[in-house]
Coordinates of C-alpha atoms in Angstrom, one line a residue:
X184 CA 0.0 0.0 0.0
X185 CA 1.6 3.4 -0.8
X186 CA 1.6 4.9 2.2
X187 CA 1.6 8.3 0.3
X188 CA -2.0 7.6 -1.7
X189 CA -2.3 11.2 -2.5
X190 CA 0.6 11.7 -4.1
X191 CA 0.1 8.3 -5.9
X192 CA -3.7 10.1 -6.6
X193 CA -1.5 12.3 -8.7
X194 CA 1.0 10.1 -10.5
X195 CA -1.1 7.0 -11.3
X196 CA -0.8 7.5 -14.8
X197 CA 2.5 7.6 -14.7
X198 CA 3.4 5.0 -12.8
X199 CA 1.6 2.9 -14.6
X200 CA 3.1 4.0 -17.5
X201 CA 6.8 4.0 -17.0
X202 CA 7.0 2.4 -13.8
X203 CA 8.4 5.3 -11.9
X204 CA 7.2 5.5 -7.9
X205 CA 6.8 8.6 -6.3
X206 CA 8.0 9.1 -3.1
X207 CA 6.0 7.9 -0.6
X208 CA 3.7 5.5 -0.5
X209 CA -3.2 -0.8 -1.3
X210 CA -18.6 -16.2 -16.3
X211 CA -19.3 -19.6 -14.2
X212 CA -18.1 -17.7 -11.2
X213 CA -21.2 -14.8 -11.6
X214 CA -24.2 -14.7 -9.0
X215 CA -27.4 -14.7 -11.0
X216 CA -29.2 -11.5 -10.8
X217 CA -31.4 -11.3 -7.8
X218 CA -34.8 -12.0 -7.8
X219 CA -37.5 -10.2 -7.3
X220 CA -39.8 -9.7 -4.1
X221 CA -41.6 -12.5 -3.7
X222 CA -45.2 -12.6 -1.7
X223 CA -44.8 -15.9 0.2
X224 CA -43.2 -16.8 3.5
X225 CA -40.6 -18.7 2.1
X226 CA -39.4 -17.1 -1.0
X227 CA -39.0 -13.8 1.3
X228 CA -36.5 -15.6 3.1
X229 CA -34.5 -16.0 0.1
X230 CA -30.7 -14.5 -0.1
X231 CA -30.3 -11.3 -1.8
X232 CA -27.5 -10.6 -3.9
X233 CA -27.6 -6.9 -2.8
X234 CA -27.5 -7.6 1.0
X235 CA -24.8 -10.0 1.7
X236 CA -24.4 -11.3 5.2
X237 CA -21.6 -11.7 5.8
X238 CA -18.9 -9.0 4.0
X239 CA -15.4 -7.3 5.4
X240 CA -16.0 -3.6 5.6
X241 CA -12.9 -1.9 6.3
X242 CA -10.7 1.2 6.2
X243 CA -6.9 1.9 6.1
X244 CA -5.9 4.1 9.4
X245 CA -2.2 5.5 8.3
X246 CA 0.0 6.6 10.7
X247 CA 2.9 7.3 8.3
X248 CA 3.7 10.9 8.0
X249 CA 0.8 11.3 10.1
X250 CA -1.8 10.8 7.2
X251 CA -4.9 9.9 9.1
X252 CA -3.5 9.6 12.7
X253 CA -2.5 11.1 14.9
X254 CA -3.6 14.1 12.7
X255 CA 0.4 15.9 13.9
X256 CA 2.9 15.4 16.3
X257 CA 3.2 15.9 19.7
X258 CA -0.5 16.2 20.3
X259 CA -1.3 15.3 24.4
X260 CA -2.4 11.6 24.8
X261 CA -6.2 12.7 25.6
X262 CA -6.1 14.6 21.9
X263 CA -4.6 11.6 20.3
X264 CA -7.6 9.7 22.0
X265 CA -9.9 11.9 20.8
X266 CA -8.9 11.8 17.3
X267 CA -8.7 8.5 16.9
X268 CA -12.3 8.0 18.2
X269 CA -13.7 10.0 15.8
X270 CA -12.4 7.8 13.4
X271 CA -13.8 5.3 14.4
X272 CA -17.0 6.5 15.2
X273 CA -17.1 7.3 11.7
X274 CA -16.4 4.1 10.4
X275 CA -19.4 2.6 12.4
X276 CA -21.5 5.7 11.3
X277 CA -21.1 4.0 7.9
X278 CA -21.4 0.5 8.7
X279 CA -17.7 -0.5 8.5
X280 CA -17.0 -3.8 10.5
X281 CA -12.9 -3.4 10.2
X282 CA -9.9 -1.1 10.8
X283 CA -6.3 -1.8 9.5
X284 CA -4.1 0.5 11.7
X285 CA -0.4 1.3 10.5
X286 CA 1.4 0.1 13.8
X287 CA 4.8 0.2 12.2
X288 CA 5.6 2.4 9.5
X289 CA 9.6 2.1 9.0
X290 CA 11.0 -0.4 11.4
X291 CA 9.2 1.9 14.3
X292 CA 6.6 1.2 16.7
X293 CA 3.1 2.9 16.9
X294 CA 3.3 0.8 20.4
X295 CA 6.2 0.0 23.0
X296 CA 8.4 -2.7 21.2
X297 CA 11.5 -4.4 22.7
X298 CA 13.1 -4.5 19.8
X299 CA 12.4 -0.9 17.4
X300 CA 11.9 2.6 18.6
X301 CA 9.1 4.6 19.4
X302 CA 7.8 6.3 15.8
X303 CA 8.6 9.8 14.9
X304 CA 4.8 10.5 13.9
X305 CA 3.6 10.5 17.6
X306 CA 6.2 12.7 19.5
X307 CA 7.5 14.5 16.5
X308 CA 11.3 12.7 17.4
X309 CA 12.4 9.2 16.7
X310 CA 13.1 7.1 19.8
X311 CA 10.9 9.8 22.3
X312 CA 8.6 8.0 24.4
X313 CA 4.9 9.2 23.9
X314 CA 4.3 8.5 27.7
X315 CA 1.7 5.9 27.3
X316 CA 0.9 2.8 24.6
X317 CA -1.2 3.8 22.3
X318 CA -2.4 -0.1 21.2
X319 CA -3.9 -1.2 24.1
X320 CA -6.3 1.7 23.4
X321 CA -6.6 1.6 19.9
X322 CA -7.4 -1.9 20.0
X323 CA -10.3 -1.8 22.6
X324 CA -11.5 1.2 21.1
X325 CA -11.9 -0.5 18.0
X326 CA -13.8 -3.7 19.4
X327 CA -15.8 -1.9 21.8
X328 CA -17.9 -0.9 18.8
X329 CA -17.5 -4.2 16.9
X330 CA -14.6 -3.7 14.7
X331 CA -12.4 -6.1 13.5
X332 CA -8.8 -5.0 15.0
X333 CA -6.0 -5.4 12.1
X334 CA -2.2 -4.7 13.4
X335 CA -0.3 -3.2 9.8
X336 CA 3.3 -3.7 9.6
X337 CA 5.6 -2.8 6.6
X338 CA 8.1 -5.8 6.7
X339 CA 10.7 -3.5 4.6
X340 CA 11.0 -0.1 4.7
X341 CA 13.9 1.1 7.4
X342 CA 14.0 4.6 7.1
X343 CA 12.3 7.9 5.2
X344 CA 16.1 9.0 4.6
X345 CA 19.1 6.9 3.7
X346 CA 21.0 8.9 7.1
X347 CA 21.9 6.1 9.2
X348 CA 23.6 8.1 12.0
X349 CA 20.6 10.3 12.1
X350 CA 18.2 7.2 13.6
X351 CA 17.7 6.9 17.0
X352 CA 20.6 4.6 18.6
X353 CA 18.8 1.8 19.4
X354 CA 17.6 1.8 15.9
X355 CA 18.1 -2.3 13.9
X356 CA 19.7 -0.3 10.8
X357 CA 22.4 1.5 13.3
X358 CA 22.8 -1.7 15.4
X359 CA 22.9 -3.9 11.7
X360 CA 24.0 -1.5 9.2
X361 CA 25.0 -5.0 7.0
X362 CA 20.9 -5.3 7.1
X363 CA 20.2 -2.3 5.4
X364 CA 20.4 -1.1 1.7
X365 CA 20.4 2.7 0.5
X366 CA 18.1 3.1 -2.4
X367 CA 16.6 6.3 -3.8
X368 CA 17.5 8.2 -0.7
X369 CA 15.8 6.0 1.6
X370 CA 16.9 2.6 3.6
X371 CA 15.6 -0.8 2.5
X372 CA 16.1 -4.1 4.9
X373 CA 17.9 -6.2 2.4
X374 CA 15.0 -9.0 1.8
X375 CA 17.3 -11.6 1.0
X376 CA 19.2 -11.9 4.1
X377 CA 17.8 -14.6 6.7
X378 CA 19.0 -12.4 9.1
X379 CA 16.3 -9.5 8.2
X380 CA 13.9 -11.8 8.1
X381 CA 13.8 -13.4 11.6
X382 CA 14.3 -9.5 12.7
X383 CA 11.2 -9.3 10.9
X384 CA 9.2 -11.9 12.5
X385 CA 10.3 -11.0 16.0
X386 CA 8.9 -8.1 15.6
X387 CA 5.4 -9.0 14.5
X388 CA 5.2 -12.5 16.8
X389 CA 5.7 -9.9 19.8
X390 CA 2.8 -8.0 18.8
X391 CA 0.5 -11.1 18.4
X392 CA 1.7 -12.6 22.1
X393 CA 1.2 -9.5 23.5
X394 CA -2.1 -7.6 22.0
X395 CA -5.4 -8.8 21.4
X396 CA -5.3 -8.2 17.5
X397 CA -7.5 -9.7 15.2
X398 CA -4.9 -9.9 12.3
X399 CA -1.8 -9.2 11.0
X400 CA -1.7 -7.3 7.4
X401 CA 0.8 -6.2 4.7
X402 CA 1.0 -3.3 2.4
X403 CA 2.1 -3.5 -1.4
X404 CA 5.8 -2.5 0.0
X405 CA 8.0 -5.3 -0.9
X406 CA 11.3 -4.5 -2.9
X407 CA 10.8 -0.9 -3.5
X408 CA 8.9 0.5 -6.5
X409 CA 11.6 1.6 -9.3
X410 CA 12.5 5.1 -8.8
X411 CA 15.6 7.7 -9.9
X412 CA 18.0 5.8 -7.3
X413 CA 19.5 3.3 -9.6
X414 CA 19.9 -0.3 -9.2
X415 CA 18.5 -1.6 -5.1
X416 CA 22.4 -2.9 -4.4
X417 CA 21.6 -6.9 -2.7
X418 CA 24.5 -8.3 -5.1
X419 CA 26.5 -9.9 -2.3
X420 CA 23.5 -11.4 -0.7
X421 CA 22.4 -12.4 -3.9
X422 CA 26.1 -14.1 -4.8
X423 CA 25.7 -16.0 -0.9
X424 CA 22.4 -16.7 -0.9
X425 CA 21.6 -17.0 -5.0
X426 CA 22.0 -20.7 -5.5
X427 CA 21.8 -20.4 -8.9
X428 CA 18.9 -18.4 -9.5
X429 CA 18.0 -15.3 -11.4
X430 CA 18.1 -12.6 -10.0
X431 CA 14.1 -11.7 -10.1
X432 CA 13.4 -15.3 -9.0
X433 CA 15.5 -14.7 -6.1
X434 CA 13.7 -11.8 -4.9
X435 CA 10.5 -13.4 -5.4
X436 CA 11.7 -16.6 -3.1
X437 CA 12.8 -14.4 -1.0
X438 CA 9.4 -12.9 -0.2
X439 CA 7.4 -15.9 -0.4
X440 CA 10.1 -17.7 2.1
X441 CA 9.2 -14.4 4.4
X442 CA 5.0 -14.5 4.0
X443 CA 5.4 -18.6 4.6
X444 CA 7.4 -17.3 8.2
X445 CA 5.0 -15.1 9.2
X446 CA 1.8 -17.1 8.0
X447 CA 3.4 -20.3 9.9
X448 CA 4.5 -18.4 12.8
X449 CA 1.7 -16.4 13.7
X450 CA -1.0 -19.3 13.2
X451 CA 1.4 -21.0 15.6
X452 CA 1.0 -18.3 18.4
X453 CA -3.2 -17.5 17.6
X454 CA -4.6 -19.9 15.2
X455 CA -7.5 -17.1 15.1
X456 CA -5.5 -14.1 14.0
X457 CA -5.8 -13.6 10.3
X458 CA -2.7 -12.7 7.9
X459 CA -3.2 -10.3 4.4
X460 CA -1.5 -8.7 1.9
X461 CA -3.0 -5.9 0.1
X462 CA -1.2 -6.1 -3.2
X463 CA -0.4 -3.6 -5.9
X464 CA -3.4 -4.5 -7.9
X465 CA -1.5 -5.8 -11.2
X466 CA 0.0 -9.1 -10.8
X467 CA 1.3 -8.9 -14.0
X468 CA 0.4 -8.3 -18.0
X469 CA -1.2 -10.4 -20.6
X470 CA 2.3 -8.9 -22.8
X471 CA 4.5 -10.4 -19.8
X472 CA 1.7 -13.7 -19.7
X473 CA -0.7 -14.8 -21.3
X474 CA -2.3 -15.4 -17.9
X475 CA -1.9 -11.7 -16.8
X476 CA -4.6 -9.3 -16.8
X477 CA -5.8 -7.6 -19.6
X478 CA -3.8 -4.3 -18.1
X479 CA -0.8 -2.6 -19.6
X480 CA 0.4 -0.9 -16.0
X481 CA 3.9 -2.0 -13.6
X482 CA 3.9 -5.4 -13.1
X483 CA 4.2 -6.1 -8.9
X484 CA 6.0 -9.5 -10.4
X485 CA 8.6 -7.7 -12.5
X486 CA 8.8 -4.4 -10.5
X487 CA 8.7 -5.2 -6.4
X488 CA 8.7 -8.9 -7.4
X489 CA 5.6 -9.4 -5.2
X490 CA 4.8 -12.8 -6.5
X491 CA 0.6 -12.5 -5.5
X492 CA -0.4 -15.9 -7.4
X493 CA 2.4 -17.6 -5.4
X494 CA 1.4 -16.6 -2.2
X495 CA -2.2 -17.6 -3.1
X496 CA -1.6 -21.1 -4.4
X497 CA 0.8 -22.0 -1.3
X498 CA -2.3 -20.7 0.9
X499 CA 0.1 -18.4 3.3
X500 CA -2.0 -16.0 3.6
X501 CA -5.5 -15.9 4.7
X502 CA -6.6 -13.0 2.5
X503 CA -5.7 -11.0 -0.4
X504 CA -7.1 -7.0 -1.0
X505 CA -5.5 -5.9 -4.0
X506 CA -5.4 -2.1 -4.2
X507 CA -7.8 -2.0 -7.8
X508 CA -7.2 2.2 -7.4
X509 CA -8.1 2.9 -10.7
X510 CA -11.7 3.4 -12.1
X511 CA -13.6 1.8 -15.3
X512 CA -12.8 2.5 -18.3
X513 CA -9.4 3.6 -17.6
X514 CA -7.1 1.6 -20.5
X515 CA -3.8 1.4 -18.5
X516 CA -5.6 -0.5 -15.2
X517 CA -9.3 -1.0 -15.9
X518 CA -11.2 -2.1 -13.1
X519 CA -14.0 -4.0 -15.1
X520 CA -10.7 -6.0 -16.1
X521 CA -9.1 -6.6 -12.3
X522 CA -11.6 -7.6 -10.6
X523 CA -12.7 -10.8 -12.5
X524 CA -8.9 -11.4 -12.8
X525 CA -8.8 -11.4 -9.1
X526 CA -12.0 -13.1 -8.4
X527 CA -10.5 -15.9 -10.8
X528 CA -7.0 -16.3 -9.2
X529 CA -8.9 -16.7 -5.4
X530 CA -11.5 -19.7 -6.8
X531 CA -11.5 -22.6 -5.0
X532 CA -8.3 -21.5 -3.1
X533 CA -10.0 -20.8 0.5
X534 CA -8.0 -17.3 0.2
X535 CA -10.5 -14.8 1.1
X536 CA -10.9 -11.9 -1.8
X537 CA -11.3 -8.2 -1.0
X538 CA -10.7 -5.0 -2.7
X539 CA -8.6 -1.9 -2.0
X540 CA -10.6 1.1 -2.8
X541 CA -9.3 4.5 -3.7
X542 CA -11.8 6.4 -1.3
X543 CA -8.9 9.6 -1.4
X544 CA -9.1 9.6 -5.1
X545 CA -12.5 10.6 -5.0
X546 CA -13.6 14.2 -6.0
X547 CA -9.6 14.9 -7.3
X548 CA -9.0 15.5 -11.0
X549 CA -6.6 13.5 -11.7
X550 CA -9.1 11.4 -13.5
X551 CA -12.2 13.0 -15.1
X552 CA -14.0 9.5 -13.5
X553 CA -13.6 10.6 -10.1
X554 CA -15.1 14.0 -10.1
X555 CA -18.3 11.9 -10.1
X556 CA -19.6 10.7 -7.1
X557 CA -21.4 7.5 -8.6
X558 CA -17.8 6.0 -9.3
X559 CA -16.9 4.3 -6.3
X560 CA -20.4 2.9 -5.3
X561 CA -20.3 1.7 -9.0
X562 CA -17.4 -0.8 -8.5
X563 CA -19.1 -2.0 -5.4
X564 CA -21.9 -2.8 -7.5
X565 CA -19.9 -4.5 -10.2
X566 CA -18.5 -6.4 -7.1
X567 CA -21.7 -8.2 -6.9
X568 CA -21.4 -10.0 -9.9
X569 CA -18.5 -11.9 -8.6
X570 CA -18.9 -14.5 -5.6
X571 CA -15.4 -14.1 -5.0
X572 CA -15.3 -10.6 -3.4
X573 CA -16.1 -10.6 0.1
X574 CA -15.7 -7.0 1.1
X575 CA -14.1 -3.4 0.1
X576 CA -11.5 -1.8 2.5
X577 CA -11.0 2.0 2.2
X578 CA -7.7 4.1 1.7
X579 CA -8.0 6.4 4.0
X580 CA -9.7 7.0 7.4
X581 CA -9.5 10.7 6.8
X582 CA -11.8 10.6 4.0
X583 CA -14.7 9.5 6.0
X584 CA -14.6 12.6 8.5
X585 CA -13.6 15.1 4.7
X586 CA -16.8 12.6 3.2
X587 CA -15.6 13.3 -0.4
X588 CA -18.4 14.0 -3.1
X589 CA -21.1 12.7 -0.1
X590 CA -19.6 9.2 -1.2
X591 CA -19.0 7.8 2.0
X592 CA -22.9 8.2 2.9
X593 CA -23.8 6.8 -0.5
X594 CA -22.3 4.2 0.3
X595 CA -23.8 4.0 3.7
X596 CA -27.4 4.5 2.6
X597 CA -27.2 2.3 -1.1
X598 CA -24.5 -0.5 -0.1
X599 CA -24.3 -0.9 3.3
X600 CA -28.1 -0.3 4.6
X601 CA -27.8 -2.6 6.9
X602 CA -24.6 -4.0 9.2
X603 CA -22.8 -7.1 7.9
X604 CA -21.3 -10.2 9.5
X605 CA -17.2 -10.7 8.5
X606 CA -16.8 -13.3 6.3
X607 CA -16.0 -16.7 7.7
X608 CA -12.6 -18.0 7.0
X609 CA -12.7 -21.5 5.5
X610 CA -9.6 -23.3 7.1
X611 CA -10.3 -21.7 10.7
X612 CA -12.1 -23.2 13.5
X613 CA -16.2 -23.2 12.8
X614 CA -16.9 -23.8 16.5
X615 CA -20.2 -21.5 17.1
X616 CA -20.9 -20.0 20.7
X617 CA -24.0 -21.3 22.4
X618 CA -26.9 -19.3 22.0
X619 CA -27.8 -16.8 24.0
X620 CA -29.8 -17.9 26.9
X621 CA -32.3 -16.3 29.6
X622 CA -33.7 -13.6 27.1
X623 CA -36.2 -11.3 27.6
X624 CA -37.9 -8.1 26.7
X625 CA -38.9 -4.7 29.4
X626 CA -40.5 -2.3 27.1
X627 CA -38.2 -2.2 23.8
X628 CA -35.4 -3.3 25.6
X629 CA -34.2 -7.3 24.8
X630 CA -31.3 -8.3 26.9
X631 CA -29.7 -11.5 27.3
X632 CA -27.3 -13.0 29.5
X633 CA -23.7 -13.1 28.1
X634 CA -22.5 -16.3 26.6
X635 CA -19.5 -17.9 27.3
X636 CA -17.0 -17.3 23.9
X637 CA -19.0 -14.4 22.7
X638 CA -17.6 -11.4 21.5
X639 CA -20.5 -9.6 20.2
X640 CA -24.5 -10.6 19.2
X641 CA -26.3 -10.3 16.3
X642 CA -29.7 -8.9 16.5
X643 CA -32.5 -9.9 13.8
X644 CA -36.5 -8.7 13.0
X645 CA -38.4 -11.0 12.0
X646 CA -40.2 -9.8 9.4
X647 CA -44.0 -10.2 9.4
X648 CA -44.3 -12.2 6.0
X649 CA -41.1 -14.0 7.1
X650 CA -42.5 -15.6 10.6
X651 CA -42.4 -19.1 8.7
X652 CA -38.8 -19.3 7.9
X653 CA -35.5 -18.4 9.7
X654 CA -34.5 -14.7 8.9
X655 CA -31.3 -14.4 9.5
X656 CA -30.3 -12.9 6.5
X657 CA -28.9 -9.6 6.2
X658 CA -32.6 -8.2 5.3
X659 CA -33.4 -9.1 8.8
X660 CA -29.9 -7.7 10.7
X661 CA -30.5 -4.8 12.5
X662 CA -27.8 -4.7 14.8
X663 CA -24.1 -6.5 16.0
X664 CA -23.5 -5.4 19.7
X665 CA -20.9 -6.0 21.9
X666 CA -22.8 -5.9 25.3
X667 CA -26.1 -8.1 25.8
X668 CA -28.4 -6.1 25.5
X669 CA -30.3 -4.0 22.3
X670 CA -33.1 -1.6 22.0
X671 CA -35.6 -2.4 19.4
X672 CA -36.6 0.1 17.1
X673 CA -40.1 -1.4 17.3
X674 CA -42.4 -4.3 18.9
X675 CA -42.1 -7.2 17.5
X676 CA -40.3 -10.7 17.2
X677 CA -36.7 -10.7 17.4
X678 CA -34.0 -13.2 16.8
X679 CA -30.5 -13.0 19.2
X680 CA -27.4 -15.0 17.9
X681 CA -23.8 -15.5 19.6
X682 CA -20.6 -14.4 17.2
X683 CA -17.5 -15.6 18.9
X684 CA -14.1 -13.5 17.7
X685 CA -14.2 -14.7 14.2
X686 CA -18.3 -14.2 13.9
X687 CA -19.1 -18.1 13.9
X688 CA -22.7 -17.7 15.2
X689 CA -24.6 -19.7 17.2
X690 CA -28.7 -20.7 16.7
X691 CA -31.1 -18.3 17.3
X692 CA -33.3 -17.2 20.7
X693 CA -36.3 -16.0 19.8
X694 CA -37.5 -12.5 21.8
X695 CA -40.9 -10.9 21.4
X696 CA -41.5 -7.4 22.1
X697 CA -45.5 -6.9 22.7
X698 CA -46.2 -3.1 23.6
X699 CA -49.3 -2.6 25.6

């Protein structure tokens, strides 16, 4: 994910083009059209094509460069609470189910780490102590209103200059200046040194033993995009650890041996914490192969040799969200083109499909396609078509508070009218939670008592033509809570299910609200 989307915003074109990065830096297979309203009991109970139950729903929350938050540096710890709330309350305002917080931005720490320094975009200096841990907070924030918790790391990136000396002391690049490679004015960790990679999963098995996250989630920063710094210098590496490869395979293995680490070792620690990459949305070309997509942009394969198909096919990764930040029609990256490309790479792998959208694109001018706010609801739309896609995350957080165009309520009011379920992972544990028990209604309030494994309850109405079947469909989802207990919007019969941490759900309890 280019941690720098705006400029990105600007330069897509071009980097599509000629494969300069900027600076900084996300047929069988078709759902038939859904039917229509039917009048009896049953056939009202029928799945809906437009109201998925289950669906990921997330957005991006940068830190880098303080993009989304904390909004600058050296704001107190209550401001830095505040801010991040409003994000979030945001995010639920629109029926999101999912953050993916930037915990480490350049071999620094968002949180106290052993092992990397504190992060320049809280204090303002590198190595400061903020005076609290901010993830602790952010993650019960987060799940307090019923969103998915995913810790972001960028496995890579070492430093926003190539100035060694000028990182704090305790710094891996000052303490290993062997790991590190100078490229385009910034510092790479060399990818094909074993070395870099156990630093690499140290760093994120700590976070999973220690936090309550919910997942653990890559960028599109691999080996670095091309820019104006030459050739990225790994030759001795590559002449130790080469074994007779090319040179591109090399870096490819080298990445895949690093997802296959982190996928074995933190399913090894939480067998419930997820692992994704959001990709650069162009695997490669039909020029490069004839099983490319039908796209004439920078290959990830041949550029950041980000091998997307291989990590798919080994199944070491839970999910893939390629960042599809281009609109239809647009010749160099079409997204009418990526997404069944996508949708046909993920079939019958068990690797969860969703899509990077290009929320901070909208309303710029950089493409005459985004100046119009039925863009981005229209790829959600075209999403439907395509079993595959389970969800839409959002680059950036930001842009729900700045609500570009009125998009963001659009969306709210036309895609996501009611709350969804996350999807279910196929190789995890299917265990449900018991249902809830001892339910009752007092006036229009149900309340329940709190099952054992639960992390949150669905709430369904039972719809009055619908009394015949089970409704619990996303027609009938009025509400996911954390606490048991729900006020109805209405008498009436009600259904209550259990959803333990990764939303298996339990059988229904039936609650009936009769006002008098």
């Amino acid at each position: 994910m280019r941690t720098g989307r705006p400029l990105l915003a600007a330069a897509a074109l071009a980097v599509l083009t000629t494969g300069t990065a900027y600076a900084f830096g996300p047929g069988s297979h078709k759902n038939p059209a859904p039917k229509p309203a039917a009048a009896s009991a049953r056939e009202s109970c029928t799945a809906d094509a437009r109201f998925p139950k289950r669906q990921l729903r997330g957005v991006w929350i940068s830190t880098v460069h303080n993009i989304d938050w904390p909004s600058r540096t050296g704001l107190s710890v209550d401001r830095q609470k505040a801010e991040y709330v409003a994000l979030l309350d945001a995010a639920v305002k629109r029926r999101l189910n999912a953050v993916f917080v930037q915990v480490r931005p350049a071999s620094d720490a968002i949180y106290s780490s052993p092992y990397e320094p504190w992060s320049v975009y809280l204090t303002g200096t590198a190595g400061k102590d903020p005076g609290w841990d901010p993830l602790p907070f952010l993650i019960d924030q987060a799940h307090k209103r019923g969103l998915e918790f995913h810790a972001w790391f960028n496995p890579y990136r070492a430093g926003y200059d190539d100035k060694v000396k000028k990182l704090p002391a305790n710094h891996p690049a000052r303490q290993h200046p062997d790991w590190v490679v100078k490229y385009d004015g910034k510092l790479y960790y060399n990818p094909g040194l074993p070395a870099v990679r156990d630093h690499v999963i140290k760093v994120i098995t700590d976070v999973v033993r220690r936090y309550d996250i919910d997942g653990v989630h890559f960028d599109d920063y691999f080996y670095p995009y091309p820019g104006g710094g030459g050739k990225f210098d790994d030759a001795a590496a590559f002449t130790k650890y080469g074994n007779g490869k090319k040179l591109g395979d090399w870096r490819r293995a080298n990445v895949n041996q690093l997802i296959a680490q982190v996928d074995k070792a933190v399913h090894g620690i939480k067998r419930y914490v997820k692992f994704g990459i959001s990709p650069f949305g162009i695997w490669r070309n039909k020029s490069d192969d004839p099983t490319g997509s039908k796209t004439a942009g920078m290959s990830a394969y041949d550029s950041i040799y980000a091998d997307a198909r291989a990590w798919i096919k080994a199944g070491t990764v839970d999910y893939v969200m390629p960042q599809l930040y281009w609109p239809r029609g647009f010749k160099v990256a079409d997204y009418r083109a990526l997404v069944p490309w996508w949708a046909d790479e993920v079939k019958g792998t068990g690797v969860d499909l969703y899509i990077g959208q290009a929320l901070y694109r909208v309303g710029t001018r950089d493409d005459k396609a985004w100046t119009k706010p039925g863009e981005l609801p229209a790829h959600l739309t075209f999403n439907r078509s395509y079993d595959q896609v389970n969800g839409d995350v959002y680059f950036s957080a930001k842009q729900l508070l700045t609500n570009p165009l009125g998009v963001m309520d659009r969306l709210a009011r036309n895609q996501y009218p009611r709350p969804a379920l996350l999807p279910l992972l196929k190789h995890r544990d299917h265990n449900a939670p018991a249902k809830p028990a001892a339910a009752r209604a007092s006036g229009t309030t149900i309340s329940w008592k709190a099952t054992q494994g639960a992390r949150s309850y669905a709430v369904y109405q039972v719809p009055k033509q619908g009394s015949t079947c089970q409704p619990v469909d996303a027609r009938s989802l009025v509400a996911v809570v954390t606490s048991p207990a729900y006020t109805a919007p209405a008498p009436g019969t009600y259904l209550v299910t259990s959803l333990d941490r990764l939303q298996n759900e339990s059988k229904p309890t039936t609650v009936k609200i009769t006002l008098t």
